[in-house]
PDB file of C-alpha atoms in Angstrom:
ATOM      1  CA  ASP A 275     -41.318 -70.903  15.648  1.00  0.00           C
ATOM      2  CA  SER A 276     -38.914 -71.671  12.629  1.00  0.00           C
ATOM      3  CA  GLY A 277     -42.168 -71.706  10.867  1.00  0.00           C
ATOM      4  CA  VAL A 278     -41.632 -75.235   9.444  1.00  0.00           C
ATOM      5  CA  THR A 279     -44.511 -77.705  10.934  1.00  0.00           C
ATOM      6  CA  GLN A 280     -44.974 -80.844  11.393  1.00  0.00           C
ATOM      7  CA  THR A 281     -48.172 -84.119  12.012  1.00  0.00           C
ATOM      8  CA  PRO A 282     -48.678 -85.528  13.940  1.00  0.00           C
ATOM      9  CA  LYS A 283     -45.587 -84.258  16.816  1.00  0.00           C
ATOM     10  CA  HIS A 284     -46.648 -87.655  18.848  1.00  0.00           C
ATOM     11  CA  LEU A 285     -47.543 -91.469  16.634  1.00  0.00           C
ATOM     12  CA  ILE A 286     -47.934 -94.627  18.169  1.00  0.00           C
ATOM     13  CA  THR A 287     -48.306 -97.413  16.076  1.00  0.00           C
ATOM     14  CA  ALA A 288     -47.186-101.306  15.968  1.00  0.00           C
ATOM     15  CA  THR A 289     -45.269-103.307  14.150  1.00  0.00           C
ATOM     16  CA  GLY A 290     -45.785-103.961  10.236  1.00  0.00           C
ATOM     17  CA  GLN A 291     -47.724-100.676   9.820  1.00  0.00           C
ATOM     18  CA  ARG A 292     -47.601 -98.213   7.810  1.00  0.00           C
ATOM     19  CA  VAL A 293     -47.610 -94.378   8.989  1.00  0.00           C
ATOM     20  CA  THR A 294     -47.309 -90.875   6.860  1.00  0.00           C
ATOM     21  CA  LEU A 295     -46.115 -88.369   7.807  1.00  0.00           C
ATOM     22  CA  ARG A 296     -46.480 -84.550   6.758  1.00  0.00           C
ATOM     23  CA  CYS A 297     -44.007 -81.778   6.453  1.00  0.00           C
ATOM     24  CA  SER A 298     -45.378 -77.917   5.589  1.00  0.00           C
ATOM     25  CA  PRO A 299     -42.600 -75.688   4.807  1.00  0.00           C
ATOM     26  CA  ARG A 300     -41.824 -72.352   5.275  1.00  0.00           C
ATOM     27  CA  SER A 301     -43.669 -69.839   2.998  1.00  0.00           C
ATOM     28  CA  GLY A 302     -41.833 -68.906  -0.066  1.00  0.00           C
ATOM     29  CA  ASP A 303     -38.950 -72.010   0.226  1.00  0.00           C
ATOM     30  CA  LEU A 304     -38.896 -74.761  -2.696  1.00  0.00           C
ATOM     31  CA  SER A 305     -36.549 -77.173  -0.677  1.00  0.00           C
ATOM     32  CA  VAL A 306     -37.815 -79.504   1.570  1.00  0.00           C
ATOM     33  CA  TYR A 307     -35.357 -82.768   3.384  1.00  0.00           C
ATOM     34  CA  TRP A 308     -36.039 -84.865   5.702  1.00  0.00           C
ATOM     35  CA  TYR A 309     -33.830 -86.232   8.578  1.00  0.00           C
ATOM     36  CA  GLN A 310     -34.260 -89.175  10.858  1.00  0.00           C
ATOM     37  CA  GLN A 311     -33.149 -89.058  14.377  1.00  0.00           C
ATOM     38  CA  SER A 312     -32.810 -92.615  17.122  1.00  0.00           C
ATOM     39  CA  LEU A 313     -32.174 -91.677  20.507  1.00  0.00           C
ATOM     40  CA  ASP A 314     -28.665 -89.921  21.161  1.00  0.00           C
ATOM     41  CA  GLN A 315     -27.905 -89.700  17.508  1.00  0.00           C
ATOM     42  CA  GLY A 316     -27.168 -87.456  15.385  1.00  0.00           C
ATOM     43  CA  LEU A 317     -29.139 -86.458  12.312  1.00  0.00           C
ATOM     44  CA  GLN A 318     -29.323 -88.722   9.857  1.00  0.00           C
ATOM     45  CA  PHE A 319     -30.150 -87.516   6.595  1.00  0.00           C
ATOM     46  CA  LEU A 320     -33.140 -89.590   4.308  1.00  0.00           C
ATOM     47  CA  ILE A 321     -34.125 -87.848   1.074  1.00  0.00           C
ATOM     48  CA  HIS A 322     -34.037 -84.159  -0.166  1.00  0.00           C
ATOM     49  CA  TYR A 323     -37.361 -82.160  -2.858  1.00  0.00           C
ATOM     50  CA  TYR A 324     -36.784 -79.682  -4.428  1.00  0.00           C
ATOM     51  CA  ASN A 325     -40.471 -77.811  -5.882  1.00  0.00           C
ATOM     52  CA  GLY A 326     -41.632 -81.643  -6.595  1.00  0.00           C
ATOM     53  CA  GLU A 327     -38.464 -83.521  -7.632  1.00  0.00           C
ATOM     54  CA  GLU A 328     -36.633 -85.423  -5.558  1.00  0.00           C
ATOM     55  CA  ARG A 329     -32.857 -84.351  -5.636  1.00  0.00           C
ATOM     56  CA  ALA A 330     -31.017 -86.378  -3.425  1.00  0.00           C
ATOM     57  CA  LYS A 331     -30.889 -89.394  -1.635  1.00  0.00           C
ATOM     58  CA  GLY A 332     -29.920 -90.570   1.829  1.00  0.00           C
ATOM     59  CA  ASN A 333     -29.763 -93.922   3.739  1.00  0.00           C
ATOM     60  CA  ILE A 334     -33.336 -94.100   3.600  1.00  0.00           C
ATOM     61  CA  LEU A 335     -34.972 -97.647   3.748  1.00  0.00           C
ATOM     62  CA  GLU A 336     -36.870 -99.035   0.880  1.00  0.00           C
ATOM     63  CA  ARG A 337     -39.413 -99.472   3.635  1.00  0.00           C
ATOM     64  CA  PHE A 338     -39.753 -94.997   3.265  1.00  0.00           C
ATOM     65  CA  SER A 339     -40.548 -92.972   0.559  1.00  0.00           C
ATOM     66  CA  ALA A 340     -42.046 -88.986   0.485  1.00  0.00           C
ATOM     67  CA  GLN A 341     -43.213 -86.578  -2.173  1.00  0.00           C
ATOM     68  CA  GLN A 342     -43.217 -82.931  -2.390  1.00  0.00           C
ATOM     69  CA  PHE A 343     -46.965 -81.970  -3.460  1.00  0.00           C
ATOM     70  CA  PRO A 344     -47.766 -79.066  -5.801  1.00  0.00           C
ATOM     71  CA  ASP A 345     -48.658 -76.951  -2.822  1.00  0.00           C
ATOM     72  CA  LEU A 346     -45.282 -78.210  -1.342  1.00  0.00           C
ATOM     73  CA  HIS A 347     -45.451 -79.675   1.325  1.00  0.00           C
ATOM     74  CA  SER A 348     -44.210 -82.746   1.877  1.00  0.00           C
ATOM     75  CA  GLU A 349     -44.636 -86.517   3.174  1.00  0.00           C
ATOM     76  CA  LEU A 350     -42.972 -89.231   4.139  1.00  0.00           C
ATOM     77  CA  ASN A 351     -44.260 -92.977   4.518  1.00  0.00           C
ATOM     78  CA  LEU A 352     -43.130 -95.345   6.516  1.00  0.00           C
ATOM     79  CA  SER A 353     -44.195 -98.849   5.915  1.00  0.00           C
ATOM     80  CA  SER A 354     -43.944-102.462   7.338  1.00  0.00           C
ATOM     81  CA  LEU A 355     -42.829-100.584  10.366  1.00  0.00           C
ATOM     82  CA  GLU A 356     -39.880-102.598  12.895  1.00  0.00           C
ATOM     83  CA  LEU A 357     -39.082-101.585  16.336  1.00  0.00           C
ATOM     84  CA  GLY A 358     -35.636 -99.971  15.209  1.00  0.00           C
ATOM     85  CA  ASP A 359     -37.695 -97.397  12.748  1.00  0.00           C
ATOM     86  CA  SER A 360     -38.881 -96.029  16.682  1.00  0.00           C
ATOM     87  CA  ALA A 361     -37.715 -92.328  16.069  1.00  0.00           C
ATOM     88  CA  LEU A 362     -37.653 -88.620  15.499  1.00  0.00           C
ATOM     89  CA  TYR A 363     -38.328 -87.781  12.222  1.00  0.00           C
ATOM     90  CA  PHE A 364     -37.845 -83.990  11.082  1.00  0.00           C
ATOM     91  CA  CYS A 365     -38.032 -81.846   8.084  1.00  0.00           C
ATOM     92  CA  ALA A 366     -36.810 -78.762   7.348  1.00  0.00           C
ATOM     93  CA  SER A 367     -37.226 -76.534   4.590  1.00  0.00           C
ATOM     94  CA  SER A 368     -35.123 -73.698   2.961  1.00  0.00           C
ATOM     95  CA  VAL A 369     -35.445 -71.610  -0.463  1.00  0.00           C
ATOM     96  CA  TRP A 370     -33.450 -73.048  -2.362  1.00  0.00           C
ATOM     97  CA  GLY A 371     -30.995 -76.201  -2.005  1.00  0.00           C
ATOM     98  CA  PRO A 372     -28.440 -76.343   0.407  1.00  0.00           C
ATOM     99  CA  ASN A 373     -27.283 -73.074   0.232  1.00  0.00           C
ATOM    100  CA  THR A 374     -29.477 -71.335   1.692  1.00  0.00           C
ATOM    101  CA  GLU A 375     -30.540 -71.526   5.460  1.00  0.00           C
ATOM    102  CA  ALA A 376     -32.023 -74.270   6.769  1.00  0.00           C
ATOM    103  CA  PHE A 377     -35.021 -74.765   9.274  1.00  0.00           C
ATOM    104  CA  PHE A 378     -36.820 -77.230  10.919  1.00  0.00           C
ATOM    105  CA  GLY A 379     -40.005 -78.562  11.997  1.00  0.00           C
ATOM    106  CA  GLN A 380     -40.428 -79.773  15.824  1.00  0.00           C
ATOM    107  CA  GLY A 381     -40.342 -83.211  14.655  1.00  0.00           C
ATOM    108  CA  THR A 382     -42.619 -86.414  14.822  1.00  0.00           C
ATOM    109  CA  ARG A 383     -42.218 -88.704  17.653  1.00  0.00           C
ATOM    110  CA  LEU A 384     -42.756 -92.803  16.544  1.00  0.00           C
ATOM    111  CA  THR A 385     -42.667 -95.013  18.443  1.00  0.00           C
ATOM    112  CA  VAL A 386     -43.540 -98.218  17.340  1.00  0.00           C
ATOM    113  CA  VAL A 387     -43.855-100.704  19.423  1.00  0.00           C
TER     114      VAL A 387
ATOM    115  CA  GLY B  33     -14.482 -92.265   4.747  1.00  0.00           C
ATOM    116  CA  GLU B  34     -15.823 -89.032   4.217  1.00  0.00           C
ATOM    117  CA  SER B  35     -17.359 -86.874   7.280  1.00  0.00           C
ATOM    118  CA  VAL B  36     -18.255 -84.468   9.635  1.00  0.00           C
ATOM    119  CA  GLY B  37     -16.912 -84.043  13.293  1.00  0.00           C
ATOM    120  CA  LEU B  38     -16.515 -82.761  16.614  1.00  0.00           C
ATOM    121  CA  HIS B  39     -14.033 -83.053  18.568  1.00  0.00           C
ATOM    122  CA  LEU B  40     -15.584 -83.597  21.666  1.00  0.00           C
ATOM    123  CA  PRO B  41     -18.534 -85.101  22.065  1.00  0.00           C
ATOM    124  CA  THR B  42     -19.899 -82.838  25.278  1.00  0.00           C
ATOM    125  CA  LEU B  43     -18.161 -79.354  27.409  1.00  0.00           C
ATOM    126  CA  SER B  44     -19.408 -77.695  30.068  1.00  0.00           C
ATOM    127  CA  VAL B  45     -18.951 -74.433  31.337  1.00  0.00           C
ATOM    128  CA  GLN B  46     -19.099 -71.672  33.957  1.00  0.00           C
ATOM    129  CA  GLU B  47     -21.979 -69.161  33.166  1.00  0.00           C
ATOM    130  CA  GLY B  48     -20.434 -66.069  31.782  1.00  0.00           C
ATOM    131  CA  ASP B  49     -17.245 -68.071  31.111  1.00  0.00           C
ATOM    132  CA  ASN B  50     -16.762 -68.377  26.919  1.00  0.00           C
ATOM    133  CA  SER B  51     -17.926 -71.447  24.957  1.00  0.00           C
ATOM    134  CA  ILE B  52     -15.453 -72.723  21.666  1.00  0.00           C
ATOM    135  CA  ILE B  53     -17.250 -75.939  20.214  1.00  0.00           C
ATOM    136  CA  ASN B  54     -15.077 -77.309  17.318  1.00  0.00           C
ATOM    137  CA  CYS B  55     -15.678 -79.248  14.086  1.00  0.00           C
ATOM    138  CA  ALA B  56     -14.035 -81.160  10.944  1.00  0.00           C
ATOM    139  CA  TYR B  57     -14.884 -81.863   8.030  1.00  0.00           C
ATOM    140  CA  SER B  58     -13.039 -83.537   4.947  1.00  0.00           C
ATOM    141  CA  ASN B  59     -14.535 -83.076   2.316  1.00  0.00           C
ATOM    142  CA  SER B  60     -12.465 -79.518   0.614  1.00  0.00           C
ATOM    143  CA  ALA B  61     -15.219 -79.012  -1.934  1.00  0.00           C
ATOM    144  CA  SER B  62     -17.817 -78.252   0.762  1.00  0.00           C
ATOM    145  CA  ASP B  63     -18.805 -74.560   0.247  1.00  0.00           C
ATOM    146  CA  TYR B  64     -21.683 -73.498   3.075  1.00  0.00           C
ATOM    147  CA  PHE B  65     -21.642 -74.537   6.854  1.00  0.00           C
ATOM    148  CA  ILE B  66     -24.399 -74.067   9.525  1.00  0.00           C
ATOM    149  CA  TRP B  67     -24.816 -74.109  13.132  1.00  0.00           C
ATOM    150  CA  TYR B  68     -27.781 -75.831  15.052  1.00  0.00           C
ATOM    151  CA  LYS B  69     -28.416 -75.664  18.493  1.00  0.00           C
ATOM    152  CA  GLN B  70     -31.444 -78.748  19.682  1.00  0.00           C
ATOM    153  CA  GLU B  71     -32.330 -78.388  23.300  1.00  0.00           C
ATOM    154  CA  SER B  72     -34.180 -81.919  24.349  1.00  0.00           C
ATOM    155  CA  GLY B  73     -37.265 -82.943  22.396  1.00  0.00           C
ATOM    156  CA  LYS B  74     -37.265 -80.003  19.996  1.00  0.00           C
ATOM    157  CA  GLY B  75     -36.135 -79.455  16.351  1.00  0.00           C
ATOM    158  CA  PRO B  76     -32.319 -78.127  15.653  1.00  0.00           C
ATOM    159  CA  GLN B  77     -32.964 -74.079  15.337  1.00  0.00           C
ATOM    160  CA  PHE B  78     -30.482 -72.255  12.941  1.00  0.00           C
ATOM    161  CA  ILE B  79     -27.872 -70.415  14.654  1.00  0.00           C
ATOM    162  CA  ILE B  80     -25.058 -69.071  12.382  1.00  0.00           C
ATOM    163  CA  ASP B  81     -24.034 -70.088   8.894  1.00  0.00           C
ATOM    164  CA  ILE B  82     -20.865 -68.930   6.650  1.00  0.00           C
ATOM    165  CA  ARG B  83     -19.450 -69.542   3.371  1.00  0.00           C
ATOM    166  CA  SER B  84     -16.542 -70.992   2.342  1.00  0.00           C
ATOM    167  CA  ASN B  85     -15.950 -67.429   1.026  1.00  0.00           C
ATOM    168  CA  MET B  86     -15.613 -66.427   4.425  1.00  0.00           C
ATOM    169  CA  ASP B  87     -13.022 -67.331   7.502  1.00  0.00           C
ATOM    170  CA  LYS B  88     -15.068 -65.485  10.443  1.00  0.00           C
ATOM    171  CA  ARG B  89     -18.929 -64.326  10.924  1.00  0.00           C
ATOM    172  CA  GLN B  90     -20.787 -62.686  13.358  1.00  0.00           C
ATOM    173  CA  GLY B  91     -23.896 -62.931  14.929  1.00  0.00           C
ATOM    174  CA  GLN B  92     -25.293 -62.544  18.394  1.00  0.00           C
ATOM    175  CA  ARG B  93     -23.458 -63.020  20.891  1.00  0.00           C
ATOM    176  CA  VAL B  94     -22.335 -66.047  18.156  1.00  0.00           C
ATOM    177  CA  THR B  95     -19.183 -66.011  16.269  1.00  0.00           C
ATOM    178  CA  VAL B  96     -18.416 -68.745  13.569  1.00  0.00           C
ATOM    179  CA  LEU B  97     -15.032 -69.203  12.034  1.00  0.00           C
ATOM    180  CA  LEU B  98     -13.979 -71.099   9.246  1.00  0.00           C
ATOM    181  CA  ASN B  99     -11.059 -72.537   8.498  1.00  0.00           C
ATOM    182  CA  LYS B 100     -10.434 -73.938   4.689  1.00  0.00           C
ATOM    183  CA  THR B 101      -6.577 -75.007   4.903  1.00  0.00           C
ATOM    184  CA  VAL B 102      -7.121 -77.238   7.909  1.00  0.00           C
ATOM    185  CA  LYS B 103     -11.027 -77.953   7.148  1.00  0.00           C
ATOM    186  CA  HIS B 104     -12.521 -76.786  10.342  1.00  0.00           C
ATOM    187  CA  LEU B 105     -15.012 -74.480  11.631  1.00  0.00           C
ATOM    188  CA  SER B 106     -15.443 -74.110  15.650  1.00  0.00           C
ATOM    189  CA  LEU B 107     -18.467 -72.371  17.136  1.00  0.00           C
ATOM    190  CA  GLN B 108     -17.755 -69.836  19.873  1.00  0.00           C
ATOM    191  CA  ILE B 109     -20.304 -68.327  22.667  1.00  0.00           C
ATOM    192  CA  ALA B 110     -19.858 -65.351  24.116  1.00  0.00           C
ATOM    193  CA  ALA B 111     -21.004 -65.070  28.158  1.00  0.00           C
ATOM    194  CA  THR B 112     -22.602 -68.476  28.033  1.00  0.00           C
ATOM    195  CA  GLN B 113     -26.114 -68.587  29.763  1.00  0.00           C
ATOM    196  CA  PRO B 114     -28.138 -71.990  31.066  1.00  0.00           C
ATOM    197  CA  GLY B 115     -30.257 -71.658  28.336  1.00  0.00           C
ATOM    198  CA  ASP B 116     -27.232 -71.820  25.490  1.00  0.00           C
ATOM    199  CA  SER B 117     -27.060 -75.267  27.556  1.00  0.00           C
ATOM    200  CA  ALA B 118     -28.279 -77.732  24.573  1.00  0.00           C
ATOM    201  CA  VAL B 119     -26.743 -80.417  21.692  1.00  0.00           C
ATOM    202  CA  TYR B 120     -24.641 -78.131  19.038  1.00  0.00           C
ATOM    203  CA  PHE B 121     -24.429 -79.333  15.181  1.00  0.00           C
ATOM    204  CA  CYS B 122     -22.651 -78.128  12.751  1.00  0.00           C
ATOM    205  CA  ALA B 123     -23.993 -78.858   9.351  1.00  0.00           C
ATOM    206  CA  GLU B 124     -21.917 -79.342   5.481  1.00  0.00           C
ATOM    207  CA  ALA B 125     -23.464 -78.720   2.277  1.00  0.00           C
ATOM    208  CA  ARG B 126     -21.992 -80.509  -0.366  1.00  0.00           C
ATOM    209  CA  GLY B 127     -23.008 -81.152  -3.580  1.00  0.00           C
ATOM    210  CA  GLY B 128     -25.600 -78.842  -3.784  1.00  0.00           C
ATOM    211  CA  ASN B 129     -28.217 -81.364  -2.536  1.00  0.00           C
ATOM    212  CA  GLN B 130     -27.631 -82.303   1.273  1.00  0.00           C
ATOM    213  CA  PHE B 131     -25.905 -81.732   4.208  1.00  0.00           C
ATOM    214  CA  TYR B 132     -24.232 -83.823   6.283  1.00  0.00           C
ATOM    215  CA  PHE B 133     -24.680 -83.550   9.907  1.00  0.00           C
ATOM    216  CA  GLY B 134     -22.292 -83.779  12.298  1.00  0.00           C
ATOM    217  CA  THR B 135     -22.294 -86.335  15.790  1.00  0.00           C
ATOM    218  CA  GLY B 136     -22.917 -83.129  17.882  1.00  0.00           C
ATOM    219  CA  THR B 137     -21.470 -81.480  21.118  1.00  0.00           C
ATOM    220  CA  SER B 138     -23.645 -81.697  24.268  1.00  0.00           C
ATOM    221  CA  LEU B 139     -23.366 -78.379  26.262  1.00  0.00           C
ATOM    222  CA  THR B 140     -23.461 -77.813  29.896  1.00  0.00           C
ATOM    223  CA  VAL B 141     -23.500 -74.178  31.471  1.00  0.00           C
ATOM    224  CA  ILE B 142     -22.894 -74.757  35.009  1.00  0.00           C
ATOM    225  CA  PRO B 143     -24.520 -71.384  36.894  1.00  0.00           C
TER     226      PRO B 143
END
C-alpha cells in the first residue's frame, strides 16, 4: 500500500458526461501529480499541484481540469467525455516536488461508453 | 525532441538469472531518476531512485546505474523471480515540476 488513495476504482459513464476523480495523497505530501495511461501505453503527465498551487501542466485537454484543496486532496474533473478518454487515471504524491520519491495510487479505471 | 525511452520493449529471462533493463534519456539537465514496476491493473510501484550526483545505487536485489556521459540508466534485478514479471518504467525529473516517463519494458520471467 503506497498510502495514496484514489476513488472511485472504476467508473463507467456515457459520452458527453462529466466525472470527478479524487486523490488523497500520502500524509505529509505536498505535491500531487495526475497521469493518464491508455491501454498498453506509458504514463502521460497531466498536471502537478504543490500545496494548492498549479506547478506544471502536461498534455491536459481543455475539457479536463484539476485542483488541490487546502487539506491537500486533489480532484481531476473530466468533462464532455469522449470514447478516447477511456483510460486509467493515476494520482501520485511526493513530499516536495519531483526531486523526491513519488508514490502512486491504484488508479481509477474510466470507461466511456 | 526530448524523450525518455527504453531500448527494448520486452525482455524474457529465466528464473534465477539476472535482468537488466535499460533506459535512455536525452536531457542532460535531468537530475533525478526513478524506476517503477507496474503489474497488470495496478499503479506503478516505486522501486529505486538515483540522483545525478551518483552513478550507482543499490537496494534489495536491485541496482540502478546512471551513466551521465551517454545519458543512460539501467535497472539490474538479481536472481529474477516470477513475481518480478511486470512492466518497468524509468522516470526522469526535469525542471523541478514534473516527471517524464519512458514507454516501459515488459519483463517476463520464465520458470
